[in-house]
Amino acid sequence: MMRQINPIISEMDQTVFEVPGGYVPGPLIVTVNGVILQPGDFTATDGRTVRLVTGLGEGDEVGGIVWGGGSPVGPCPLYGQTPSHLTL
């Protein structure tokens, strides 16, 4: 089952985010402020957390699409904003 991660608001320099309801390790989509991250920008292997390579700014939103756990919801919104600290 595919489901959206409800936006998680970061604290300054935060790199680890707990995914409510968990996920099935494997392919997933992680976004920061609506921008899809490349697989090398994060790790997600334990079914509970996502670890970003670069710490975020205060108030950035982490979201995405995961498989398994929780309840299914609609697709992840894309906000069209580019985080200033990531190189795309």
Short mmCIF file of C-alpha atoms in Angstrom, two decimals:
data_model
loop_
_atom_site.label_atom_id
_atom_site.label_comp_id
_atom_site.label_asym_id
_atom_site.label_seq_id
_atom_site.Cartn_x
_atom_site.Cartn_y
_atom_site.Cartn_z
CA MET A 1 0.00 0.00 0.00
CA MET A 2 1.37 3.41 -0.99
CA ARG A 3 0.73 6.40 1.26
CA GLN A 4 1.76 9.99 1.76
CA ILE A 5 3.97 11.09 4.65
CA ASN A 6 2.18 14.01 6.27
CA PRO A 7 4.54 16.98 6.34
CA ILE A 8 7.04 16.93 9.21
CA ILE A 9 8.39 20.36 10.18
CA SER A 10 12.14 20.37 10.79
CA GLU A 11 14.22 22.04 13.45
CA MET A 12 17.50 23.76 12.58
CA ASP A 13 20.11 21.27 11.28
CA GLN A 14 17.78 18.29 11.80
CA THR A 15 18.76 15.22 9.76
CA VAL A 16 16.69 12.35 11.23
CA PHE A 17 12.91 12.20 10.81
CA GLU A 18 10.59 9.54 12.22
CA VAL A 19 7.92 8.41 9.76
CA PRO A 20 4.59 8.01 11.60
CA GLY A 21 3.28 4.50 10.96
CA GLY A 22 6.63 3.37 9.53
CA TYR A 23 7.28 2.13 6.00
CA VAL A 24 8.53 -0.89 4.10
CA PRO A 25 12.26 -0.41 3.39
CA GLY A 26 12.94 -0.13 -0.32
CA PRO A 27 12.16 2.48 -2.95
CA LEU A 28 10.49 5.58 -1.57
CA ILE A 29 10.08 9.22 -2.45
CA VAL A 30 11.29 11.84 0.03
CA THR A 31 10.59 15.54 -0.45
CA VAL A 32 11.85 18.71 1.22
CA ASN A 33 9.56 21.69 0.70
CA GLY A 34 7.98 19.79 -2.18
CA VAL A 35 11.24 19.06 -4.02
CA ILE A 36 11.91 15.35 -4.63
CA LEU A 37 15.29 14.32 -3.22
CA GLN A 38 17.72 12.12 -5.10
CA PRO A 39 18.42 8.68 -3.54
CA GLY A 40 21.93 9.83 -2.52
CA ASP A 41 20.45 12.69 -0.44
CA PHE A 42 18.97 10.36 2.20
CA THR A 43 18.97 6.87 3.68
CA ALA A 44 15.87 4.98 4.78
CA THR A 45 16.58 1.40 5.77
CA ASP A 46 15.05 0.69 9.20
CA GLY A 47 11.34 1.06 8.40
CA ARG A 48 10.91 3.90 10.93
CA THR A 49 13.22 6.83 10.12
CA VAL A 50 14.62 8.78 7.20
CA ARG A 51 18.12 10.25 7.59
CA LEU A 52 19.10 13.16 5.36
CA VAL A 53 22.71 13.76 4.35
CA THR A 54 22.37 17.52 4.92
CA GLY A 55 20.69 19.15 7.92
CA LEU A 56 17.62 21.22 7.14
CA GLY A 57 16.70 24.75 8.09
CA GLU A 58 14.16 25.49 10.78
CA GLY A 59 10.63 25.19 9.41
CA ASP A 60 11.47 23.14 6.29
CA GLU A 61 8.85 20.48 5.47
CA VAL A 62 9.78 16.84 4.94
CA GLY A 63 7.24 14.64 3.22
CA GLY A 64 6.99 12.02 0.53
CA ILE A 65 5.50 8.71 -0.51
CA VAL A 66 6.22 5.43 1.28
CA TRP A 67 5.03 1.86 0.94
CA GLY A 68 3.43 0.01 3.85
CA GLY A 69 2.31 1.04 7.35
CA GLY A 70 -0.35 3.57 8.32
CA SER A 71 -3.40 4.48 6.24
CA PRO A 72 -3.44 5.30 2.52
CA VAL A 73 -4.00 8.92 1.52
CA GLY A 74 -3.71 11.04 -1.60
CA PRO A 75 -0.59 11.83 -3.58
CA CYS A 76 2.21 13.98 -2.21
CA PRO A 77 1.75 17.66 -3.10
CA LEU A 78 4.59 19.42 -4.88
CA TYR A 79 5.05 22.99 -3.72
CA GLY A 80 7.54 24.09 -6.36
CA GLN A 81 10.02 25.47 -3.82
CA THR A 82 13.70 24.62 -3.91
CA PRO A 83 15.50 24.35 -0.56
CA SER A 84 18.45 26.72 -0.68
CA HIS A 85 20.83 24.22 0.97
CA LEU A 86 20.44 21.40 -1.59
CA THR A 87 22.23 21.12 -4.92
CA LEU A 88 19.97 19.70 -7.60
#
